[in-house]
XYZ file of C-alpha atoms in Angstrom:
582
model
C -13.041 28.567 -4.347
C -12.190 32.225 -5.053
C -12.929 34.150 -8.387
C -10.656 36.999 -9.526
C -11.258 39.163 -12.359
C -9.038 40.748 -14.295
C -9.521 43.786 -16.322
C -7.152 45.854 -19.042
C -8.068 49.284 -20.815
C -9.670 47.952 -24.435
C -9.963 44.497 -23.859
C -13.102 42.557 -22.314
C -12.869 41.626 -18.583
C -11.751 38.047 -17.863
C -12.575 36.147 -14.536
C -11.264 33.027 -13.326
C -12.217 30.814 -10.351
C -8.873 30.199 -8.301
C -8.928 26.919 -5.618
C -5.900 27.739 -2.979
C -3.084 27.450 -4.058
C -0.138 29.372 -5.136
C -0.263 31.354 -8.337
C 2.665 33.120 -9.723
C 1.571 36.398 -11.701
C 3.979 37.975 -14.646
C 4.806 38.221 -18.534
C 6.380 34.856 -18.992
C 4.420 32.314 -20.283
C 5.649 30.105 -17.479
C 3.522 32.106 -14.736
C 0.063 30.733 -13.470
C -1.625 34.053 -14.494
C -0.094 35.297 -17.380
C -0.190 38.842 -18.419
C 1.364 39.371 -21.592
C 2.833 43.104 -21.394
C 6.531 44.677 -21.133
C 5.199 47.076 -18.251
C 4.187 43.466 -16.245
C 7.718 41.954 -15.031
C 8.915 38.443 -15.901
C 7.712 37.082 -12.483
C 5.942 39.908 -11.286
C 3.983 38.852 -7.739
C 2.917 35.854 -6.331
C -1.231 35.695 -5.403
C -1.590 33.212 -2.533
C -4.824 31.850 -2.193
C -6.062 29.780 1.249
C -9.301 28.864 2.701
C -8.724 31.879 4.887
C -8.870 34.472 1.790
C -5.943 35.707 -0.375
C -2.569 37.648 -0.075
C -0.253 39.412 -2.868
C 3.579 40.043 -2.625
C 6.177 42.039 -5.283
C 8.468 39.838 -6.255
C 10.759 42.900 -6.415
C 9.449 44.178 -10.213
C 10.441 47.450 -11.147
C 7.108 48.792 -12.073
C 6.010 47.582 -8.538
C 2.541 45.990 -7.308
C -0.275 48.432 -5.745
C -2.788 47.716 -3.872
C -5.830 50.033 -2.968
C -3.593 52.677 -4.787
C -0.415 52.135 -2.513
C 2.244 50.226 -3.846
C 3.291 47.279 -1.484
C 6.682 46.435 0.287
C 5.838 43.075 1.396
C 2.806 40.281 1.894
C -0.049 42.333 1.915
C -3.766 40.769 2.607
C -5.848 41.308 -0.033
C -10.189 41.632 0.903
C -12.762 41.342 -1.798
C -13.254 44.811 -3.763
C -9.963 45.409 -3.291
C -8.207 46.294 -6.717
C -4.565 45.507 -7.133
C -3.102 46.951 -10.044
C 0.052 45.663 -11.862
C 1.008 47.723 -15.169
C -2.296 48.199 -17.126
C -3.907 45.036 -15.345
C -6.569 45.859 -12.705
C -6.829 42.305 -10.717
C -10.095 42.364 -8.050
C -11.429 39.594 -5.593
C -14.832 39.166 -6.594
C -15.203 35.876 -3.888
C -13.854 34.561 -1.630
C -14.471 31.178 1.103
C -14.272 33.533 3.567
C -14.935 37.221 4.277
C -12.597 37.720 7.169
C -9.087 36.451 5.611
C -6.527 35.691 8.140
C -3.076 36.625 7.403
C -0.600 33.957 6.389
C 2.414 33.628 5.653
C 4.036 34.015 1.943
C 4.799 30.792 0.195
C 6.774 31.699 -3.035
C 8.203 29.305 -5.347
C 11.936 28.364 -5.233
C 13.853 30.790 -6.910
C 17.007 28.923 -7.912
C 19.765 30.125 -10.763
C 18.009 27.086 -12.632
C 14.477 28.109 -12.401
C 12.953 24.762 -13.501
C 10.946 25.310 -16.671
C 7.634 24.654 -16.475
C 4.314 25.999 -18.229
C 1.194 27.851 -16.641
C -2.261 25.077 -16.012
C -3.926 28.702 -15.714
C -3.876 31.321 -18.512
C -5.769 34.123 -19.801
C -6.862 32.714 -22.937
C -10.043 30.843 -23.968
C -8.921 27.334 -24.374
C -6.469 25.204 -22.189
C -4.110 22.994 -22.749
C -4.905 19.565 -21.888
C -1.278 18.957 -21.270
C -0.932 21.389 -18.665
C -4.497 20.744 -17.262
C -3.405 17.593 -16.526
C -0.211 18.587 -15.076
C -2.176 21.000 -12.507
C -4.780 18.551 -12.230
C -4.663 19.186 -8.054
C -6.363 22.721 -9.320
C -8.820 21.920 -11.553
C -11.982 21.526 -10.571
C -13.695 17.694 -9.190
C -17.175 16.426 -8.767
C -18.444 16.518 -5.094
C -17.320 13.673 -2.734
C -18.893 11.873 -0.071
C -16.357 13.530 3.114
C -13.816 11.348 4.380
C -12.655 10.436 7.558
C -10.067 12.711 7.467
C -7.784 14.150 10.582
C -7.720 17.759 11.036
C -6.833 19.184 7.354
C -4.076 21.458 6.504
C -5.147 25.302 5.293
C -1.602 25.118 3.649
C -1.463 21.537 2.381
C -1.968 22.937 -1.373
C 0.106 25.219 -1.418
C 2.761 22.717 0.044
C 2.237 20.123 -2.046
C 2.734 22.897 -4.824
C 6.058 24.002 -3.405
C 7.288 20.079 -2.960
C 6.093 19.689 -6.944
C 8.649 22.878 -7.769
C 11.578 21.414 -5.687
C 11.354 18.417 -6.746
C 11.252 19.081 -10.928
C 14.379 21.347 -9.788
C 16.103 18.413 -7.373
C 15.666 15.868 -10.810
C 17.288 18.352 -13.176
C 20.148 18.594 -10.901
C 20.524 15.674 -9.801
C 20.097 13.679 -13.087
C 18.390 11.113 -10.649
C 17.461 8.508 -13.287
C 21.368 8.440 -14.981
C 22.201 7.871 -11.166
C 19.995 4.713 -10.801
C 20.929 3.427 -14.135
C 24.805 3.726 -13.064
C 24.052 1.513 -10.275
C 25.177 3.736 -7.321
C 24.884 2.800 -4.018
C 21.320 3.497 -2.798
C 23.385 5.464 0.796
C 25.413 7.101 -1.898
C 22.340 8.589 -4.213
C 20.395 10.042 -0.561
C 23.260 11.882 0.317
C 23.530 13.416 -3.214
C 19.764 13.835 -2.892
C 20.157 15.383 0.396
C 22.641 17.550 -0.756
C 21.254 18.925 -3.664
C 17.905 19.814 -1.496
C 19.716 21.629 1.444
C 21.339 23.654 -1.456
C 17.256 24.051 -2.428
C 16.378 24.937 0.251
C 18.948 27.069 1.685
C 18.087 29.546 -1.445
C 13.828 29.612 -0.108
C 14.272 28.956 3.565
C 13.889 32.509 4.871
C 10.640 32.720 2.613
C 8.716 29.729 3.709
C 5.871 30.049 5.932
C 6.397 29.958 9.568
C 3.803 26.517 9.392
C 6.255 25.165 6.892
C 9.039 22.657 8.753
C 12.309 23.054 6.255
C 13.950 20.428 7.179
C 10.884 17.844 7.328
C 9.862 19.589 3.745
C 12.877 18.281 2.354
C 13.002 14.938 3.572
C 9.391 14.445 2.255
C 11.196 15.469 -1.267
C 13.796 12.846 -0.903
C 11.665 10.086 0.261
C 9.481 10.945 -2.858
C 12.697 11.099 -5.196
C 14.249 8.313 -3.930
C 12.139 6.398 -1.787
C 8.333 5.797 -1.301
C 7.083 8.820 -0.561
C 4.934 9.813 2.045
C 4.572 5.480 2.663
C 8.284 5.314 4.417
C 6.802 7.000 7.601
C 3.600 4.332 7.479
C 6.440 1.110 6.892
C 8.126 2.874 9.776
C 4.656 2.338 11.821
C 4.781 -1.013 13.463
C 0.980 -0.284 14.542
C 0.202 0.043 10.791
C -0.713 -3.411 8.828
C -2.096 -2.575 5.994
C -1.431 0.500 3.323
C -3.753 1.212 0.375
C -3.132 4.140 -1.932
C -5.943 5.063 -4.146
C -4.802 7.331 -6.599
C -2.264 10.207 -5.757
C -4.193 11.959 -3.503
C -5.710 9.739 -0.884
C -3.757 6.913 1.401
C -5.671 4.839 3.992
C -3.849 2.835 6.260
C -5.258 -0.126 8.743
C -4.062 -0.020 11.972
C -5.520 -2.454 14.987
C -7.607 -3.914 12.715
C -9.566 -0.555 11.758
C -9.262 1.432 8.416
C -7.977 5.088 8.640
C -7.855 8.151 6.112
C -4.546 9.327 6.852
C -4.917 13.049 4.870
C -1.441 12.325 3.113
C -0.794 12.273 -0.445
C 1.854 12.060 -3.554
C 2.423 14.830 -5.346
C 0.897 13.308 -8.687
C 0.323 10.318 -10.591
C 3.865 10.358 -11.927
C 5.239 10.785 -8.433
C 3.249 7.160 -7.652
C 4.378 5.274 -10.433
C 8.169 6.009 -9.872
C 7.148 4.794 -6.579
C 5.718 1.880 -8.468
C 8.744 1.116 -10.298
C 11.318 1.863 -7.337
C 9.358 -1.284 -5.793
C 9.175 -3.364 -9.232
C 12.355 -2.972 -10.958
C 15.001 -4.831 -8.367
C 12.283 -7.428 -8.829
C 12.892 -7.924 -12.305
C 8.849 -7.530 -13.161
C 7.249 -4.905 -14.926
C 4.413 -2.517 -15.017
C 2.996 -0.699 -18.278
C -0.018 -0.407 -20.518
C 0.667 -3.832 -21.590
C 1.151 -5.547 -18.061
C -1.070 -3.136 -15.770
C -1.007 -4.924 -12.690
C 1.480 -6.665 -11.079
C 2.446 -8.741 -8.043
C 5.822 -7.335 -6.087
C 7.228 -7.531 -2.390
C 9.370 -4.927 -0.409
C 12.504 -5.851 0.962
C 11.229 -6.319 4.120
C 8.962 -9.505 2.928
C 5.639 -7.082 2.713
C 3.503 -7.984 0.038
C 2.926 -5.521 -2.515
C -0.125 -5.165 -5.524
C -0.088 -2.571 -8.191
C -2.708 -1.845 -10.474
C -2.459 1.223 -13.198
C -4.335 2.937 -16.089
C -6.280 1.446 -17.906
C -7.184 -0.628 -15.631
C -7.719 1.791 -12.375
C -10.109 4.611 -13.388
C -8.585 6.704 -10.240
C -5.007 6.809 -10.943
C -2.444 4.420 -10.057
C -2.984 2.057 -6.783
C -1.099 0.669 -4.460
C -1.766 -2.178 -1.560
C 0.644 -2.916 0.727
C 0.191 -5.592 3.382
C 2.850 -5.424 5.954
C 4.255 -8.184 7.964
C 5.851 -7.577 11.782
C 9.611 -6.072 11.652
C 10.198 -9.753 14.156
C 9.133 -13.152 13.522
C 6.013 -13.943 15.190
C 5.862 -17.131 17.800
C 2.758 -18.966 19.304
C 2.970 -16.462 22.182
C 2.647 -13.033 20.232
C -1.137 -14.884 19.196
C -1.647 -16.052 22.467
C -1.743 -12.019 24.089
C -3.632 -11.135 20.574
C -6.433 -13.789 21.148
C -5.826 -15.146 18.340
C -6.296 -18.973 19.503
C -5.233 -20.625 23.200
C -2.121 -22.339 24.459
C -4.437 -25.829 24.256
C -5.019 -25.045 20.470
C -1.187 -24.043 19.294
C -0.281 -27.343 21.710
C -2.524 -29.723 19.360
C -1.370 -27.733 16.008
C 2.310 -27.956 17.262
C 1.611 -32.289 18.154
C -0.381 -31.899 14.946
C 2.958 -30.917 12.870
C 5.579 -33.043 14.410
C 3.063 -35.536 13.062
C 3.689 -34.419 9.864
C 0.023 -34.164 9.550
C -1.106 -32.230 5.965
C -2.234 -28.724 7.404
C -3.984 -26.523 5.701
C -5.150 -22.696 6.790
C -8.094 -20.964 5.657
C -9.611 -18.037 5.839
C -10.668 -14.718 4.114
C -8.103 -11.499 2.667
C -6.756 -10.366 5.665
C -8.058 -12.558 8.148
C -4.001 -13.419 9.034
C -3.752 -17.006 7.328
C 0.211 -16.110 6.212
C 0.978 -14.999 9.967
C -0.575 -18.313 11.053
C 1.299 -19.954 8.669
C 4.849 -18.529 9.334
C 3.951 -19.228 13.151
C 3.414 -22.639 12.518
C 6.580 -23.084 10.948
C 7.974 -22.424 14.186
C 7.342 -26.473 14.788
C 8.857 -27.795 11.950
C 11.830 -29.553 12.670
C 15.612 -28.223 12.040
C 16.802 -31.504 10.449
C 14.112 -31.668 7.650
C 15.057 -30.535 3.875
C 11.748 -27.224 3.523
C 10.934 -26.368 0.164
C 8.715 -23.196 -0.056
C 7.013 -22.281 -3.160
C 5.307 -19.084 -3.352
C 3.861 -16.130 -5.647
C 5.679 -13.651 -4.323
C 8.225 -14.853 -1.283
C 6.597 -13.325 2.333
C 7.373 -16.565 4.266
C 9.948 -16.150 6.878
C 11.350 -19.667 8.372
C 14.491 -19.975 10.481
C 15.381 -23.277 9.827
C 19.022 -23.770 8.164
C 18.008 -26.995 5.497
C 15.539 -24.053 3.511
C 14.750 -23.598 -0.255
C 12.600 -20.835 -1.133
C 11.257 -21.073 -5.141
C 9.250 -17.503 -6.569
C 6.969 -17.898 -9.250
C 7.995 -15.415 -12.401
C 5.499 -13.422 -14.434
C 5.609 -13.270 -18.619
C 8.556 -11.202 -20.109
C 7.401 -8.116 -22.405
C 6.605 -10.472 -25.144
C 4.749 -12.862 -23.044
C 6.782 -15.661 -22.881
C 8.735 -17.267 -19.344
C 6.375 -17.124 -16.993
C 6.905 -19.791 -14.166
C 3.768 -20.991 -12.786
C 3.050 -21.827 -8.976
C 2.385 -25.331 -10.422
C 5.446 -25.626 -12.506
C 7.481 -24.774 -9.171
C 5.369 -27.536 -7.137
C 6.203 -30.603 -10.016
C 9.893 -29.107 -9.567
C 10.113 -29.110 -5.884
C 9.018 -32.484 -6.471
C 12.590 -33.958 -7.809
C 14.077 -31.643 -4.827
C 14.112 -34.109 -2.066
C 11.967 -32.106 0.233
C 10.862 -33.570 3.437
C 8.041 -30.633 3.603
C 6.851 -28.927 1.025
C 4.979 -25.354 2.090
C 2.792 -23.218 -0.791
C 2.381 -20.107 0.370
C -1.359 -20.094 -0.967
C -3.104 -22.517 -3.301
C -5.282 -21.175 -6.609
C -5.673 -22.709 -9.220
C -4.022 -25.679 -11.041
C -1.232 -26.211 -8.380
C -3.696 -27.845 -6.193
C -3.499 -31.056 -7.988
C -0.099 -31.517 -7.763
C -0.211 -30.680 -4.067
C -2.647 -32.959 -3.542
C -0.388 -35.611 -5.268
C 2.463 -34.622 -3.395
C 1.133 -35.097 0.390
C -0.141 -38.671 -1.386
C 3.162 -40.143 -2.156
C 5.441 -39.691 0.702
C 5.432 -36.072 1.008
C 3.313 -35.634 4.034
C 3.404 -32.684 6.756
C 3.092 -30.326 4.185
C 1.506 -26.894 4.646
C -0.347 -24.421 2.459
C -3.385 -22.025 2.581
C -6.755 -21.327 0.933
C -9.051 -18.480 0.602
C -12.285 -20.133 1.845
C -15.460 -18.683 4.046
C -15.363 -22.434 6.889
C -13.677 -25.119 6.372
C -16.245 -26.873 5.118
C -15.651 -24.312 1.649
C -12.307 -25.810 1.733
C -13.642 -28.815 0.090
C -15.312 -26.954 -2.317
C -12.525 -24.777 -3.100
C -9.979 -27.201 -4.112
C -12.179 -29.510 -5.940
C -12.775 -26.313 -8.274
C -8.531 -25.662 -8.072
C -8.122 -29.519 -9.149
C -10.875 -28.667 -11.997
C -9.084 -25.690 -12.957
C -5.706 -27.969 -13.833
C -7.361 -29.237 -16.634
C -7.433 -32.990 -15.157
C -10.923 -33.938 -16.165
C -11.064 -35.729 -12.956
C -14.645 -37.499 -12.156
C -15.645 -35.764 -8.585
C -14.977 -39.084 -6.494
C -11.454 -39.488 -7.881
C -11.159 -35.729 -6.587
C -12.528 -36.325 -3.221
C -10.993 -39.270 -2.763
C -7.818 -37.622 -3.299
C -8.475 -34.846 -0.728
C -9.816 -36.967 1.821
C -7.160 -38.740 1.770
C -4.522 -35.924 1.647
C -5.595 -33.087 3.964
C -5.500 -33.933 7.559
C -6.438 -30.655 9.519
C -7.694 -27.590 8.341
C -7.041 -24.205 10.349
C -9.970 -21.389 9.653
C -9.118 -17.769 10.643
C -11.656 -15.311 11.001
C -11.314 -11.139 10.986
C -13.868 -9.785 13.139
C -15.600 -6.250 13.354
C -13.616 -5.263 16.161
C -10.508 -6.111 13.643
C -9.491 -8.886 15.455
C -8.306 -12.212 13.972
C -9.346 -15.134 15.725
C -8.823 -18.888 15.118
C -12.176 -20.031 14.350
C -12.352 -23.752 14.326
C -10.066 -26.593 14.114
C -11.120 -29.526 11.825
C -9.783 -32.566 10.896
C -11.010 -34.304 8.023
C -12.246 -38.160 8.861
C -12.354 -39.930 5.573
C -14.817 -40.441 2.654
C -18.484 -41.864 3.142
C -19.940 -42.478 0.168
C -19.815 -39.385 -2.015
C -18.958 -37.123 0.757
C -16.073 -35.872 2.962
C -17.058 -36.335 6.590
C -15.497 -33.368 8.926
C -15.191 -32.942 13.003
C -14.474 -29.951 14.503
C -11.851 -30.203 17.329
C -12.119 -26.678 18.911
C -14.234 -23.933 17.966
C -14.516 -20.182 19.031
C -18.137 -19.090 19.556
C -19.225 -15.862 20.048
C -21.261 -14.285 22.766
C -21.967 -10.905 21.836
C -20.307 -7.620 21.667
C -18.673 -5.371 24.693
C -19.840 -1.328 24.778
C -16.525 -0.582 23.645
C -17.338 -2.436 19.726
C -15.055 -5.656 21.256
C -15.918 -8.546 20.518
C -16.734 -11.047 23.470
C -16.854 -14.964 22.591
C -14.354 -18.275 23.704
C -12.241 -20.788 22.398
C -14.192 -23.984 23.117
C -13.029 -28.333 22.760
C -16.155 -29.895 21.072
C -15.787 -32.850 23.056
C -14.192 -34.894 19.832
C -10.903 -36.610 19.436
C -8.599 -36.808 16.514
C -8.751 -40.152 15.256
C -5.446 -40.248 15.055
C -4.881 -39.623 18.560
C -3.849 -43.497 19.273
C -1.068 -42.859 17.310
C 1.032 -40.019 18.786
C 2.578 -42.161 21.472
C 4.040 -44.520 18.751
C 5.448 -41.515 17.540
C 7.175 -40.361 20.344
C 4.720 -37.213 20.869
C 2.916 -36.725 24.364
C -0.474 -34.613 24.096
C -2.854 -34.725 27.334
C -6.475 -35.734 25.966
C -7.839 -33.497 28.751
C -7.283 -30.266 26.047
C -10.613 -31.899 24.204
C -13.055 -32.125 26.913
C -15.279 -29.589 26.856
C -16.006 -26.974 29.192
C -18.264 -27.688 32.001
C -22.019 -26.237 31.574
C -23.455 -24.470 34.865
């Protein structure tokens, strides 16, 4: 934080507190520090202000900026005590971060033969306008925060961000962007008018950017943010990257191995995110506003995409993004991940050409979608596959496919189609297998009533701590239909449907490890009796945070083990012995 004062014959001192930044200094309105006199030009200097301390240039006025009593030619460092005079205005560092400012180089806005209109978020008058407050909002000050894990930070990430801000309100008025994207022009077409229209941009500022300042990387930031997503296309680009979260404009974590990182990047402002927002939305035919603040969405790459705005997010607008692999995954990838053994995916593969009812569990994140797509893999290419899911991420290679999407309300709240209305229409589909890409609520009944009446070796998954929650979990889902079911009709009908259940587990290493495999027995009495199959017990945790445990056979057999040979399926019984104590 730096505080300049500024001083004029007959009037009272002012003083301002600066963050860094660039500040434009002159008599038009438009300028950061406004001084409101025909002696001060237009745009008179530029005031550059860094953690390092502050520096002035002339942008070329004919009354000329002095400094220490010598009027300068060029960027000229400017120490506290040191009075730089501009007409009758007498501007002095009072304080500064720090004492020994090194030099930097200039960073002065675009000039352009369009100079983008824009209004100053710093003036020399008493009050502010909110407007423009909230416009410079990256300026103004913010309550202390808790440090982040941040890389090494930027000393000229403000004033960047400031620059891209000015290029970009210039690129739109050019470019007419939105008219563009309403005419329906090819999306190739509208980045090379984008790119275009920034080399132009750029070409007119290039010799006065700072030496730190990569042109050509400066403007493809611009154009991903125009046109694109922003500072996420390099993160989507990251195959080591699973997970993006944006919380607000200014801060984007990412997960990569399993582990959360601060990545130091950021939009430009809120506005910036929600075109981002709608650029993902709008092909999707859904909707984001006051009315509808959240919403459900997926890139076109299948990654799964939530959006939540004001007034619902108190930080700005939010964005997670949960990426899935650039290649389908096979039993293999999981194998070198640890994710469960060949012994396990044999018995889950047997298990499916069984067309046994499957379903995976497991907690956010804990990889019950990859498991699910993987064990797709073993579905058979002469069966009829109807998928139903929120928001399609599923990716199955077999030719006989139907994939259904649920649909949210319109803007009057009318035409949403439910998860469960898509289930009792697969129904009258002919579907040999019927896969839900997650059960939650109502749709669990008619599930349940589907793998009862002929449509067996279906697949679906369920947020649940153990399998034994499963249980739990979708006699609550068969409640929440609205069936006022008494609890042993419900049981009944789940013991009866639900063959094996796959948990997943993330770990605090990151990994994601099969857990247990259970199968469920039957019915005794009131309750639903369970045996594990294999389990994965930990032992402890290596020096290195790694955690050290093994995939273990219990010892039990599937009850329906006598039956595989009828079927024409061969699985040794030696994969459920268990291992051999010492």
């Amino acid at each position: 934080m730096t505080t300049i004062q500024i001083r004029k014959d007959g009037a009272a001192p002012v003083e301002m507190e600066l963050d860094a930044g660039v500040y434009t200094i002159g008599r038009s309105d438009r300028c950061r520090i406004h001084l409101p006199d025909p002696q001060v030009g237009g745009r008179h200097a530029i005031l550059t202000v860094t953690d390092g301390g502050c520096s002035i240039e002339d942008f070329g006025s004919d009354g000329g900026t002095f400094v220490n009593s010598s009027k300068i030619s060029g960027e000229t460092i400017v120490v506290p005590g040191c009075p730089i005079v501009i007409g009758p205005y007498t501007i002095e560092i009072k304080s500064a971060t720090s004492q020994q400012p090194e030099q930097v180089g200039i960073v002065p806005e675009p000039v352009s033969p369009h100079p983008t209109p824009f209004k100053p978020a710093t003036v020399l008058h008493d009050n502010y306008d909110d407007e423009m407050d909230n416009m410079f909002s990256v300026y103004s000050d913010s309550p202390s925060l808790p440090a982040l894990p941040a890389p090494a930070q930027d000393p000229y990430a403000e004033i960047k961000r400031s620059i891209k801000q000015q290029i970009h309100r210039e690129l739109v008025e050019r470019l007419d962007i939105k008219r563009l994207s309403a005419s329906r022009i090819d999306a190739e077409q509208l980045r090379g008018r984008a790119r275009e229209v920034v080399n132009s941009i750029m070409g007119e500022i290039r010799a006065k950017l700072p030496s730190s300042v990569n042109p050509d990387e400066l403007g493809t930031e611009i154009i991903n943010e125009a046109i694109g997503l922003g500072p996420l296309e390099k993160f989507l680009a990251d195959d080591s990257i699973t997970e993006i979260m944006v919380n607000g404009p200014d801060k984007i974590f990412v997960e990569r191995n399993g582990k959360i990182e601060y990545t130091g990047q950021a939009f430009m402002d809120s506005n910036s995110v929600m075109a981002t927002i709608e650029r993902i939305v709008a092909p999707l035919g859904r909707r984001i506003d006051e009315s509808q603040p959240y919403v459900d969405a997926r890139l076109p790459d299948g990654s799964r995409v939530n959006c939540i705005i004001h007034p619902l997010s108190l930080v700005g607008p939010c964005m997670t993004i949960r990426k899935f692999p650039k290649r389908q995954l096979f039993d293999k990838d999981l194998f070198q991940k640890g994710t469960f053994t060949p012994a396990m995916a044999r018995f889950l593969e047997v298990c499916v050409k069984a067309r046994k009812n499957i379903v995976v569990s497991g907690g956010t994140g804990s990889g019950k979608t990859t498991l699910l797509n993987v064990l797709s893999n073993y579905l058979p290419h002469d069966e009829r596959i109807v998928t139903v899911e929120d928001s399609a991420e599923l990716r199955l290679n077999q030719p006989h496919l139907v994939r259904l999407e649920s649909r949210p309300p319109n803007i009057e709240g009318r035409g949403a189609i439910t998860i469960r209305d898509l289930v009792r229409n697969c129904l009258r589909m002919r579907p040999d297998r019927i896969i839900v890409g997650e059960c939650r609520g109502g749709e669990a009944l008619d599930m349940l009533q589907a793998m009862n009446t002929g449509h067996d070796g279906s697949l679906t998954t369920v947020h649940a701590n153990a399998p034994r929650d499963v249980i739990s979990r979708l006699e609550t889902m068969v409640l929440m239909s609205g069936m006022e079911l008494p609890s042993r009709a419900i049981r009944e009908q789940i013991a009866s449907a639900i063959d094996i259940i796959v948990h997943e587990s993330r770990f605090s290493d990151g990994s994601r490890k099969v857990t247990c495999i259970s199968e469920v027995v039957g019915l005794e009495g009131s309750q639903i009796t369970m045996q594990d199959i294999f389990v994965y017990k930990q032992t402890g945790i290596s020096t290195k945070g790694k955690v050290q445990g093994s995939f273990e056979a219990t010892g039990a057999v599937p009850t329906f083990y006598g039956d595989l040979a009828a079927r024409g399926l061969d699985l040794d019984i030696a994969i459920f012995q268990p291992p051999q104590k010492k």
